XYZ file of C-alpha atoms in Angstrom:
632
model
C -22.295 -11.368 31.880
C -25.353 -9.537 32.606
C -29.353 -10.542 31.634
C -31.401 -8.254 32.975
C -30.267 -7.504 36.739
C -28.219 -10.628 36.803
C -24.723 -11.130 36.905
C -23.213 -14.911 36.432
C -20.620 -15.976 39.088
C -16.945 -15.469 38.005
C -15.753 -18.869 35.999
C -13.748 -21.194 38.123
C -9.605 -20.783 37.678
C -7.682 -21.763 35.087
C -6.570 -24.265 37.131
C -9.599 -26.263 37.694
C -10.028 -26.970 34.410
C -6.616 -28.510 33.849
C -4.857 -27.404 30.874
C -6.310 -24.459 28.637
C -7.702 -25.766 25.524
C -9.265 -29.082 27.378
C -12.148 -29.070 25.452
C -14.094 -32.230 26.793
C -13.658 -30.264 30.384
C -14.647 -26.544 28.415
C -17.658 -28.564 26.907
C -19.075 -29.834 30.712
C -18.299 -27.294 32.511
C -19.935 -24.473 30.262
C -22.918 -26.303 29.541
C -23.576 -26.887 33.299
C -22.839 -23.820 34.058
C -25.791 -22.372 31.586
C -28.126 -25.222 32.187
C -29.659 -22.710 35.593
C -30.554 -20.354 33.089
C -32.095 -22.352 30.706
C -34.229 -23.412 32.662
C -36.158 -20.430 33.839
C -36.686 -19.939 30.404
C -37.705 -23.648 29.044
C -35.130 -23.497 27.116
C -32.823 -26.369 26.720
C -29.540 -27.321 24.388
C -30.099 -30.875 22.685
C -26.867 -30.882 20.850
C -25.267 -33.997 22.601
C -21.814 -32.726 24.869
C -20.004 -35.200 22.376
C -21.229 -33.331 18.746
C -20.347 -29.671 20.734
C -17.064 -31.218 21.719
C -16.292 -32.435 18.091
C -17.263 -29.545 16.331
C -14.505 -27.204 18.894
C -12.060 -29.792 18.620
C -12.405 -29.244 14.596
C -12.494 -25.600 15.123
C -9.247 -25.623 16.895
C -7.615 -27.756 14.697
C -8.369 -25.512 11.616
C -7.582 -22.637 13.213
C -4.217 -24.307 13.860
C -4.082 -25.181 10.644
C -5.430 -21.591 9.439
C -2.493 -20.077 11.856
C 0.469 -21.754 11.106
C 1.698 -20.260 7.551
C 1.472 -17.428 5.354
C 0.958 -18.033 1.489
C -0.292 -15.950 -1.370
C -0.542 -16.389 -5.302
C 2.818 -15.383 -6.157
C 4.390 -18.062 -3.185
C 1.551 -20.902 -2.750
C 4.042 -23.103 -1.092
C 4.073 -20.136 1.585
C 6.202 -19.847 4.567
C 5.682 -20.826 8.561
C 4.663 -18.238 9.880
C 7.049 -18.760 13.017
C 9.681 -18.546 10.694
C 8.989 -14.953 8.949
C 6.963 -13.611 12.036
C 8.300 -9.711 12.708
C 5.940 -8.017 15.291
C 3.815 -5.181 14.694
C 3.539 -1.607 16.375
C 0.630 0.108 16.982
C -0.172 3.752 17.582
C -3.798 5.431 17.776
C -5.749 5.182 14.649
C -4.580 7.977 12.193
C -8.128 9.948 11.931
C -8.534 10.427 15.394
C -4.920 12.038 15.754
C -4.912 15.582 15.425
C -2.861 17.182 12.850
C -0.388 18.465 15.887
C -0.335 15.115 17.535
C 2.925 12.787 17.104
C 2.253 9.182 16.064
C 6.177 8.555 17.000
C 5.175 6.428 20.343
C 4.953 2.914 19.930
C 4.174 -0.239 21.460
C 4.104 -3.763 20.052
C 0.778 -5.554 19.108
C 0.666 -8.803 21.369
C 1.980 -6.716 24.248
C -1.155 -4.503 24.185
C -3.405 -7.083 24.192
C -2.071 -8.917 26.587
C -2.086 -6.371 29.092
C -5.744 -5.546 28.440
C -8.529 -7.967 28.933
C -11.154 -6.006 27.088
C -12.330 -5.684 23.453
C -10.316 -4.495 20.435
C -10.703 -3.132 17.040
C -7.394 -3.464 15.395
C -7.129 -0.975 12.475
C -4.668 -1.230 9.218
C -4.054 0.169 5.721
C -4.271 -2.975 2.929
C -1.151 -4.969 3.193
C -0.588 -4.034 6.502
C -0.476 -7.541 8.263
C -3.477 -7.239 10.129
C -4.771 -10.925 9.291
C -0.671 -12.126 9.829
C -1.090 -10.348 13.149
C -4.260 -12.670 14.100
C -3.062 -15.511 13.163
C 0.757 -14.745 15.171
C -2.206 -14.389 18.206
C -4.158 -18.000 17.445
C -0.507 -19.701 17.082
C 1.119 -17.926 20.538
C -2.472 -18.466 22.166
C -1.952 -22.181 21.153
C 1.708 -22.717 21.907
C 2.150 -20.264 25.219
C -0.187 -20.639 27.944
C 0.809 -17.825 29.369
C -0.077 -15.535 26.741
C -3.436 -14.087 26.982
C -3.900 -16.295 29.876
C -7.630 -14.523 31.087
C -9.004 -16.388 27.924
C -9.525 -20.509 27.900
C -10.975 -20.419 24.109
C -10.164 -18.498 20.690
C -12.524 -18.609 18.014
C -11.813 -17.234 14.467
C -14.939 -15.780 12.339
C -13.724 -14.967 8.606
C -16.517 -12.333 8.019
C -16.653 -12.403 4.481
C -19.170 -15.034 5.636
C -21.422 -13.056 6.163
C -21.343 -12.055 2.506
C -23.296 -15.483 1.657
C -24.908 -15.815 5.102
C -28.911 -16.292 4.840
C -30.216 -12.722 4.318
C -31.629 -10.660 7.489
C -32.868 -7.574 9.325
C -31.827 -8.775 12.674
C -28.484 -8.239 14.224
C -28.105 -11.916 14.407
C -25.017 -12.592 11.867
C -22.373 -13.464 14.268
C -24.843 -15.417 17.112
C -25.943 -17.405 14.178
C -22.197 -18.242 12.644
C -20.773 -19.005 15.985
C -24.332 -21.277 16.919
C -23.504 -23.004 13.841
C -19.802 -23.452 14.484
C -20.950 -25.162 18.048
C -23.412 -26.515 16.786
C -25.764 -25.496 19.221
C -29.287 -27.004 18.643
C -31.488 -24.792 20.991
C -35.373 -26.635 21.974
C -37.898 -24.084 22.769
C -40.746 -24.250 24.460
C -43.930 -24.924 22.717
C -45.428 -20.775 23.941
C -42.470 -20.010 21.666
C -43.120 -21.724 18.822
C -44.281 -19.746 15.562
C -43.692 -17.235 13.087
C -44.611 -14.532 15.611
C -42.260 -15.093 18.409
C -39.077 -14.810 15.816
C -37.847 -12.114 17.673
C -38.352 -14.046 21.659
C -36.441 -16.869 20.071
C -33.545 -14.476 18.572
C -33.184 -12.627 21.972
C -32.676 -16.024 23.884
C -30.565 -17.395 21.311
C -28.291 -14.449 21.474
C -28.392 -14.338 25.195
C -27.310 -18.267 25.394
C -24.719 -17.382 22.445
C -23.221 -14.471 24.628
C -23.115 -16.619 28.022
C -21.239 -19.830 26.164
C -18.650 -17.509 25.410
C -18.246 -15.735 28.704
C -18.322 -18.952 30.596
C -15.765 -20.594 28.204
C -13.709 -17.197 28.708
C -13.712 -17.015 24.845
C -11.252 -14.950 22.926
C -13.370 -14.089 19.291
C -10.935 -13.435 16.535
C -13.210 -11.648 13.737
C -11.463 -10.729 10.921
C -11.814 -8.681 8.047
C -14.573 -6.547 8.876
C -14.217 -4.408 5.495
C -14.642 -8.014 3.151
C -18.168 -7.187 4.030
C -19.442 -5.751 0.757
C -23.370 -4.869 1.472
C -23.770 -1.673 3.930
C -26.888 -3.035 5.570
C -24.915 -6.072 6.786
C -22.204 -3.891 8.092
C -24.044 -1.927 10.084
C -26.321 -5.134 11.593
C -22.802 -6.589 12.072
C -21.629 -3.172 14.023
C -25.226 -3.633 16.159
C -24.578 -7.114 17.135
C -21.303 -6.284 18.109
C -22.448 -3.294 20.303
C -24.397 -5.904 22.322
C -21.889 -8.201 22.428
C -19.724 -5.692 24.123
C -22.508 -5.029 26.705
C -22.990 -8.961 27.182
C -19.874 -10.446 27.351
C -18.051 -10.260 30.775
C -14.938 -13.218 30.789
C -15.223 -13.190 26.985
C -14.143 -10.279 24.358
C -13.190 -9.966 20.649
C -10.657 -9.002 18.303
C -11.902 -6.763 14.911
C -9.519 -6.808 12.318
C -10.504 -3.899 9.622
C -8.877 -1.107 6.960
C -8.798 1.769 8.059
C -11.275 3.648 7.219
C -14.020 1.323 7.009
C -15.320 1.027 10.481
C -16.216 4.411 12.115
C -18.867 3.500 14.381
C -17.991 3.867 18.846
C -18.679 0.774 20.644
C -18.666 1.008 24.416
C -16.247 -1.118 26.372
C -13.642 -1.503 23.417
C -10.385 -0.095 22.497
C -9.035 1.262 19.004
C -5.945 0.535 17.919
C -3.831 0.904 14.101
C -0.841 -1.219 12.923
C 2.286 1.248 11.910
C 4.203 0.612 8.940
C 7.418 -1.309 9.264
C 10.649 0.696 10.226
C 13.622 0.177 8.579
C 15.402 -2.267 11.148
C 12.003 -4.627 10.872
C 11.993 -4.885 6.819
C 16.009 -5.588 7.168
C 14.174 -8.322 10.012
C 11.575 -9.887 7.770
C 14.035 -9.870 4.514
C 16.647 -11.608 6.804
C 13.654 -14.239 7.899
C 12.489 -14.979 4.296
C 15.624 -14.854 2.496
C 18.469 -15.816 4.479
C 21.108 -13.479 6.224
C 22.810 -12.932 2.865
C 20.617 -12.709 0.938
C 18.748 -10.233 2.715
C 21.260 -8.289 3.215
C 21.916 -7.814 -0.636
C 17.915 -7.310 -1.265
C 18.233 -4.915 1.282
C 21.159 -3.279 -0.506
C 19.796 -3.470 -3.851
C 15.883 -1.935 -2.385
C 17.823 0.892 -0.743
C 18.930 2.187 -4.038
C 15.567 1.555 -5.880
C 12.865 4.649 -5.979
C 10.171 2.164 -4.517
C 11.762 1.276 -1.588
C 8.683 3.446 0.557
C 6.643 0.376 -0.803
C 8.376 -1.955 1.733
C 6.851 -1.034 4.710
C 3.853 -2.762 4.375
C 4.448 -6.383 4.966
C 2.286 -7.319 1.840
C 4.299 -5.664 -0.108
C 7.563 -6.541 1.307
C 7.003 -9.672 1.210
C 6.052 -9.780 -2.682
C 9.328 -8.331 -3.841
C 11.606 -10.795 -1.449
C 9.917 -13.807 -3.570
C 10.157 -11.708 -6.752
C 14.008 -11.792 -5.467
C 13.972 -15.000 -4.456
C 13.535 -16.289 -7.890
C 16.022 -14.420 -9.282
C 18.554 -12.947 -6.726
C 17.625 -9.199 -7.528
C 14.908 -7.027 -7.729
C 13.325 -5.949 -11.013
C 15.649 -3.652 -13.318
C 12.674 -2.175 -14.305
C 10.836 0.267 -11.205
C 8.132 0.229 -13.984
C 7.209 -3.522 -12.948
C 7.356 -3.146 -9.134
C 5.060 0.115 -9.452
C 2.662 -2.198 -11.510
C 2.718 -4.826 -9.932
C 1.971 -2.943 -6.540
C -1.150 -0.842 -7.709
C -2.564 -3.590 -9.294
C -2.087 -5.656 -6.223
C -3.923 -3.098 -4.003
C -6.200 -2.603 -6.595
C -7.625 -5.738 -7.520
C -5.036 -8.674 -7.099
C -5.425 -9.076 -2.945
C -8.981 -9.148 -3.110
C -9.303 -11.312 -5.724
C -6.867 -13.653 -4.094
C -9.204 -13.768 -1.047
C -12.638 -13.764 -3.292
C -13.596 -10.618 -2.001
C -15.589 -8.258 -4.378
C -15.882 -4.397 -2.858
C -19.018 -3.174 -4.915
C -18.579 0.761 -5.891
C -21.393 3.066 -4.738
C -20.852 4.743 -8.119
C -21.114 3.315 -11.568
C -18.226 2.206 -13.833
C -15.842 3.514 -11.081
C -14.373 -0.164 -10.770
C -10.764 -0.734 -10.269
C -9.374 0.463 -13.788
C -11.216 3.557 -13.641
C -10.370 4.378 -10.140
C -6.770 3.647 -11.127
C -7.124 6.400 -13.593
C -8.879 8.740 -11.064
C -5.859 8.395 -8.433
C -3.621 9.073 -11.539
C -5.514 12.283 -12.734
C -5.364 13.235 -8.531
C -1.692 12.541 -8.226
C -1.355 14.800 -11.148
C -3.407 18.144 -10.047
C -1.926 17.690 -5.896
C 1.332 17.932 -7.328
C 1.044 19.932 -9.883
C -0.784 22.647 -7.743
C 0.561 22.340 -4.540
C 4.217 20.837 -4.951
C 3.785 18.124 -2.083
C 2.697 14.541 -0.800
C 0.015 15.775 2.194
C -3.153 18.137 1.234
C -5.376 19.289 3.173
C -9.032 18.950 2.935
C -9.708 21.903 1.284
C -7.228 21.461 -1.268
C -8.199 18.006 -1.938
C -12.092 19.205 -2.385
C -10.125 21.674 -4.976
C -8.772 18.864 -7.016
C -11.637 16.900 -6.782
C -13.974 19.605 -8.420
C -11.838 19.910 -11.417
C -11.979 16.444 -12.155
C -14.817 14.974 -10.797
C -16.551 15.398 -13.972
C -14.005 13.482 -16.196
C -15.263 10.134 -14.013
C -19.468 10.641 -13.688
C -18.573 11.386 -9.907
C -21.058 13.979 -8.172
C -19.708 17.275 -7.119
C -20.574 17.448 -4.018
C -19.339 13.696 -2.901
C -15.379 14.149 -2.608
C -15.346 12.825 0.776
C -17.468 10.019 -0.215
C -15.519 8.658 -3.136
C -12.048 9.362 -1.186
C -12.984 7.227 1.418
C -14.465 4.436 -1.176
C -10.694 4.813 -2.698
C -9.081 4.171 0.719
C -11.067 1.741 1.721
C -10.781 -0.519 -1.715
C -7.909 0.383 -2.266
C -5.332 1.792 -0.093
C -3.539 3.822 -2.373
C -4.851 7.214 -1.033
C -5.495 7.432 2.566
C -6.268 10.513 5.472
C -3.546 10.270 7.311
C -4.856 12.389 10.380
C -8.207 14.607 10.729
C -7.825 16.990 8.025
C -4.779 15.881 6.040
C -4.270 13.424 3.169
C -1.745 11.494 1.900
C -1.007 8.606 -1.158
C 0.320 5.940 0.650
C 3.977 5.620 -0.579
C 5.213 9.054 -2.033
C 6.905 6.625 -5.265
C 3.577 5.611 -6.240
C 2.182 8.710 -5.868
C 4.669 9.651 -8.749
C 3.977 6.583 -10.807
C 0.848 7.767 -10.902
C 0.971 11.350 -11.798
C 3.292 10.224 -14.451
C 0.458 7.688 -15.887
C -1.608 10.261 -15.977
C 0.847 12.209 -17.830
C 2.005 9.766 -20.450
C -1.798 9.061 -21.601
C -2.467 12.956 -22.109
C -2.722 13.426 -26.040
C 0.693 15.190 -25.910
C 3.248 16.484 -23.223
C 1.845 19.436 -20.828
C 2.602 22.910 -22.275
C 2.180 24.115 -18.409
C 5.957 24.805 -17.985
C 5.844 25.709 -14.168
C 4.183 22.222 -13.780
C 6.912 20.541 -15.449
C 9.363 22.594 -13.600
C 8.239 20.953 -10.483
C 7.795 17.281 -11.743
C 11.293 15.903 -12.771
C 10.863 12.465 -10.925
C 7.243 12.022 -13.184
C 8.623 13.508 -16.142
C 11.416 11.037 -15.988
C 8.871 7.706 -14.846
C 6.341 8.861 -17.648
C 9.902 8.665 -19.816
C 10.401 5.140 -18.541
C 6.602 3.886 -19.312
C 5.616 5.705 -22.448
C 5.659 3.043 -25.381
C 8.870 4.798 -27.574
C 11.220 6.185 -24.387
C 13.453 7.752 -26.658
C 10.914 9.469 -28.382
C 9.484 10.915 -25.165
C 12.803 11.747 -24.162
C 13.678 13.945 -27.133
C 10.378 15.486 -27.073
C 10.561 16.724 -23.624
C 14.222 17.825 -24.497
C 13.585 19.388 -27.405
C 10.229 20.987 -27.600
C 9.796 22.050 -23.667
C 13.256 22.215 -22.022
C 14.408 24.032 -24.406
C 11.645 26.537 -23.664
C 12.615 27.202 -20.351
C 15.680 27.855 -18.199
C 15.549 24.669 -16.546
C 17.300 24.715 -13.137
C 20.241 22.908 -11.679
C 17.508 20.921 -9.176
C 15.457 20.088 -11.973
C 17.984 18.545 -14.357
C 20.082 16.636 -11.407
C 16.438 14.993 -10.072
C 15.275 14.235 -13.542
C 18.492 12.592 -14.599
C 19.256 10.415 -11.547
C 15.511 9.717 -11.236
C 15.932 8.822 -15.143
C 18.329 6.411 -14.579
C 16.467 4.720 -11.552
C 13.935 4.162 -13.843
C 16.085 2.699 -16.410
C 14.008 3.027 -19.755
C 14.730 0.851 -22.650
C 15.773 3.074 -25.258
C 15.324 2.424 -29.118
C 17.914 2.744 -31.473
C 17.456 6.112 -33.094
C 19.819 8.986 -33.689
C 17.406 11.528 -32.367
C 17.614 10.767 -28.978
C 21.792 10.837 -29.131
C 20.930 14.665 -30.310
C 18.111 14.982 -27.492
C 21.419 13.686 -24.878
C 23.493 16.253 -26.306
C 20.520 19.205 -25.696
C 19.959 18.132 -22.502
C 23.340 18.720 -21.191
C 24.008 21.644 -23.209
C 21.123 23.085 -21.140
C 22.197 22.015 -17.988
C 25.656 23.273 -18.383
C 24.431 26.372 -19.926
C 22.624 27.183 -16.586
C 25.443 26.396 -14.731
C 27.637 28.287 -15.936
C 25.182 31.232 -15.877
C 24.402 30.840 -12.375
C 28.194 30.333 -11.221
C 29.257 33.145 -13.569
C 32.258 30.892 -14.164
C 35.483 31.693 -15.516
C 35.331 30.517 -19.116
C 38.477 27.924 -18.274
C 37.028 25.746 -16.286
C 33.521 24.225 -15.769
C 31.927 22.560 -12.703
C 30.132 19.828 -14.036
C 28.033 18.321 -11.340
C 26.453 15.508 -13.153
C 29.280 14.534 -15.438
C 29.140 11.093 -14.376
C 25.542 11.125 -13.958
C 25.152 12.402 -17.764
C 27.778 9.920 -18.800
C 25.838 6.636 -17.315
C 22.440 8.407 -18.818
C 24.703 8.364 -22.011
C 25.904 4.383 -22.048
C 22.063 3.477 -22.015
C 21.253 4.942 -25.185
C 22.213 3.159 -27.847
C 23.309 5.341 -30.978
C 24.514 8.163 -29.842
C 26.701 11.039 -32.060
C 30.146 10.973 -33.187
C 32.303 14.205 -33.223
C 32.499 13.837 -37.112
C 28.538 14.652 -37.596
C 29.203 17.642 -35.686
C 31.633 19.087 -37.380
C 29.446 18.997 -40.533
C 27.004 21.620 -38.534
C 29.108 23.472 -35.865
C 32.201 25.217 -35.448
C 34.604 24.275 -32.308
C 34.500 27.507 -30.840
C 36.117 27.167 -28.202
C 37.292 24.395 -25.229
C 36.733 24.390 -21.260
C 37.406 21.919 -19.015
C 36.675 20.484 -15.823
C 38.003 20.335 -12.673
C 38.972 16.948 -13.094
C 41.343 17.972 -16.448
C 38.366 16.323 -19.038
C 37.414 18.876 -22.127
C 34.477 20.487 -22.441
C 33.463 21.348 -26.154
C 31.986 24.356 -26.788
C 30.384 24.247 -30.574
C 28.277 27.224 -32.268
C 26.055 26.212 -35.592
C 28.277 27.439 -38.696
C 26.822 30.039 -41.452
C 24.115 27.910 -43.272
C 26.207 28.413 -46.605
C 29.063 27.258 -44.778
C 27.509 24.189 -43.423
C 27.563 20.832 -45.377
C 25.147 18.088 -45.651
C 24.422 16.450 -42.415
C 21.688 14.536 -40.684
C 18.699 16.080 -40.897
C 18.193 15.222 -37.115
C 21.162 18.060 -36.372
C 18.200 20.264 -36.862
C 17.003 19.835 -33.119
C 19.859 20.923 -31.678
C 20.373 24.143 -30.320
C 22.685 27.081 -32.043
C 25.392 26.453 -29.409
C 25.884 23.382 -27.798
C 28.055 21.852 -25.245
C 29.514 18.647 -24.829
C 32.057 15.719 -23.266
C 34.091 13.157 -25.108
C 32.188 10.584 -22.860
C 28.950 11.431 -24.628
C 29.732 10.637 -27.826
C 29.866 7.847 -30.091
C 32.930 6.322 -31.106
C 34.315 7.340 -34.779
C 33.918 4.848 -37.854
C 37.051 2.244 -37.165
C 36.932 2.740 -33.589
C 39.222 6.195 -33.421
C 38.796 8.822 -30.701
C 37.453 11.952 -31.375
C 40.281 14.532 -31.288
């Protein structure tokens, strides 16, 4: 460590101090070791070796404590963290990759640090596990002695203290929070004494603060830089820390932070991001929480969900195995996990830690930004058809709608990065590209946006490319079937809807699994739907008229079992004439019915009206006749 032109002599080996983590030993030998330097300046500690060795021995046994399991509101009895423990990859923080540049290459956490006795700032997304991570590090530092082995101390600092520290101008947060965790009474000299020697008395305190840790060969765990709500203390925290990096020699730190919260360069330290779980570590960490087979059927039963993306942050992973834990499946409903998810990034985490991120704009708090990310995830897709935008074209969205919220024009970047940064939802995934975090909330999203709009979207090119949010904002809107024979009625039929579109919106349709009310309209809306679909089939194969290639016959026939009263042959043949029959490949008969002459036609549901003039349909799409008969 350096003060002034002077370096300290290298602290003695490991070995001469016995066993790391020997604190009377730690205590003795750092204090004599600083007691030279002291007094040049008249300086002396008069905390008594015994208090000092009392308050690390507490330290440590919190931290132990602190280390050892993992809980959260919807499993307070938590888990060991042993026991669930899957390590993390890193690869070089997103924004400083280049668009080009592959993040594919790898390497594990603890390895990197342990190779490396220097400085780290350890970036992540919310959820990501970077507080699991620290706390994997306190527990192996504790347990394996030959892990990290350069350092003979770790000390965590939770900086959301500094939230409700004493206010200042100095960069003096940290020295002050780890003096008080040593409780390190400093004496000064009477010359020193006095309002206006402040600043003399903060240098040497700093200066003593910085040398304790280098001759303990301190590890400092701070975590959570981003819990810090008020700028000014972020950016005294981000000065002390630049002179901690210049000051500490057999000491160094650990900065655990979102991405996208800390952009500042501090000399002498390394940057580093957590990657998202792969598939073989979620099958890991399910195996670890659940059991072998359990986890295995979670795993089974996630794999066929449309939020399965959402498992690759540990947070979230780890919420849906106790939310199948209780239950032995996941939710029915995607509806509930998407919920559930955004309101956990939104609001629930933080609040579970007592953190409050302030907005730099007013009433943009976490309902309001919800809606914000749902009017985004609308426009991107609508105008650009994909899950990464550019800058340019996220400037472009932002104009249009900036003015819906009270947001200033010329702030996109600003409020994007206030939207990562609280929220993790929407992130910049490299320089000058952007990305929702999981491409199934992104859709969620858009399709919240869509189900609060007054009515459906007359924009039929934008619903041409939105089956998957078309069929969610199905699934969320209050009356499903409703919603369902709206869209069916009123703007498929307006269209030539394509092959693509109909197969994603059904299968993403029954995914979502909406609760459909009994009504006869939407047994009428079933019937339009594949009549349109099989109409453009046929039209694009230019089929014989025997036989029919029906794709999504057992798609449309599991869409049909859902909904509840559906139409029996018998109504039909009040309004339409049997024109002629197909069939498929498989031998089933396809109907194919045209609307009789009015004055031909006798009294039917009024509901018949919605239907197209010609119509096709299956015998597995329609109702049973009265006493249980077949249609024939």
């Amino acid at each position: 460590m350096t003060s002034g032109s002077e370096q300290l002599v290298p602290f003695a080996p490991l070995a001469q101090l016995a066993l790391r983590g020997a604190v009377p030993k730690l205590v003795g030998a750092a204090i004599d070791r600083l007691e030279s330097r002291l007094k040049r300046v008249k300086v002396e500690i008069s905390t008594p070796p015994a208090e000092i060795e009392k308050a690390l021995s507490d330290h440590q046994t919190d931290l132990r404590k602190w280390a050892a399991e993992i809980s959260f509101a919807d499993s307070p009895a938590g888990r060991r963290l042993k026991d669930v423990f899957i390590p993390l990859d890193i690869f070089t923080p997103r924004k400083r990759n280049s668009p080009t540049k592959s993040r594919a290459v790898t390497v594990d956490l603890e390895d990197s640090l342990a190779s490396h006795k220097q400085s780290w700032i350890v970036f992540g997304q919310p959820g990501a596990g970077k507080t699991t991570a620290v706390k994997h590090i306190c527990e192996r530092f504790f347990d394996d002695h030959k892990f990290l082995a350069d350092f003979q101390l770790i000390l965590r600092i939770n900086l959301r203290e500094v939230n409700v520290a004493p206010q200042t101008n100095a960069p003096e947060y940290l020295a002050r929070i780890i003096q008080d965790l040593l409780h390190l009474r400093i004496a000064y000299p009477q010359e020193l004494v006095g309002d206006q020697n402040v600043g003399a008395r903060r240098v040497i305190r700093d200066q003593i603060v910085a040398d304790w840790l280098s001759v303990s060969r301190a590890l400092l765990i701070l975590d959570g830089f981003d819990e810090i709500t008020l700028k000014q203390r972020r950016d005294l925290i981000v000065e002390e820390l630049r002179h901690f990096s210049e000051q500490l020699t057999d000491a160094a730190f650990i900065l655990t932070t979102r991405t996208g919260e800390f952009s500042a360069h501090i000399e002498h330290t390394k940057s580093i991001e957590i990657q998202p779980f792969s598939q073989k570590q979620i099958s890991r960490f399910a195996s670890l929480w659940l059991g072998s087979g359990d986890g295995r059927r979670f795993i089974s039963q996630l794999n066929k969900s449309p939020y399965r993306d959402t498992a690759i942050k540990p947070l979230t992973l780890a919420h849906l195995c106790v939310i199948f834990e209780k239950s032995k499946k996941i939710p029915s409903k995607p509806k509930t996990v998407y919920r559930k998810i955004v309101r956990l990034l939104l609001e629930d985490w933080d609040q579970e830690k007592s953190v409050i991120r302030e907005s730099a704009y007013a009433n943009f708090e976490a309902d309001r930004k919800e809606e914000f990310l749902a009017n985004l995830a609308y426009e991107l897709t609508r105008l650009f058809k994909t899950t990464t935008f550019s800058r340019d074209r996220l400037i472009r969205c932002y104009k249009s709608i900036h003015g819906n919220f009270g947001l200033p024009e010329s702030h996109a970047a600003k409020v994007v990065a206030e939207l990562e940064t609280h929220t993790g939802l929407f992130v910049q995934s490299d320089q000058e590209n952007y990305e929702f975090s999981h491409k199934s909330l992104q859709e969620f999203l858009a399709a919240e946006f869509i189900v609060r709009l007054p009515s459906i979207p007359n924009n039929m090119i934008a619903l041409q490319i939105m089956p998957n949010e078309l069929a969610i904002a199905t699934a969320i809107s209050s009356q499903p079937s409703e919603y369902l024979t709206q869209l069916v009625v009123h703007h498929f039929s307006q269209i030539r809807t394509s092959f693509e579109f109909t197969r994603s919106f059904v299968n993403r349709l029954l995914l979502e699994d909406p609760e459909f009310e009994e009504t006869p309209r939407v047994g009428y809306a079933l019937i339009a739907l594949y009549s349109q679909y099989l109409r453009a089939i046929m039209q694009h194969d230019q089929q014989l008229s025997l036989f029919v290639r029906d794709q999504l016959g057992k798609e449309f026939f599991a869409l049909g079992q859902k909904i509840r009263q559906r139409v029996t042959l018998k109504e039909l043949d009040s309004e339409f004439d049997r024109a002629k029959e197909s069939y498929t490949f498989e031998g089933e008969v396809v109907w194919r019915l045209t609307r009789k002459v009015r004055k031909q036609a006798r009294l039917g549901r009024a509901d018949l009206s919605i239907l197209p003039s010609e119509i096709f349909l299956r015998e597995n799409l329609l109702a049973a006749q009265p006493g249980g008969a077949r249609p024939m």
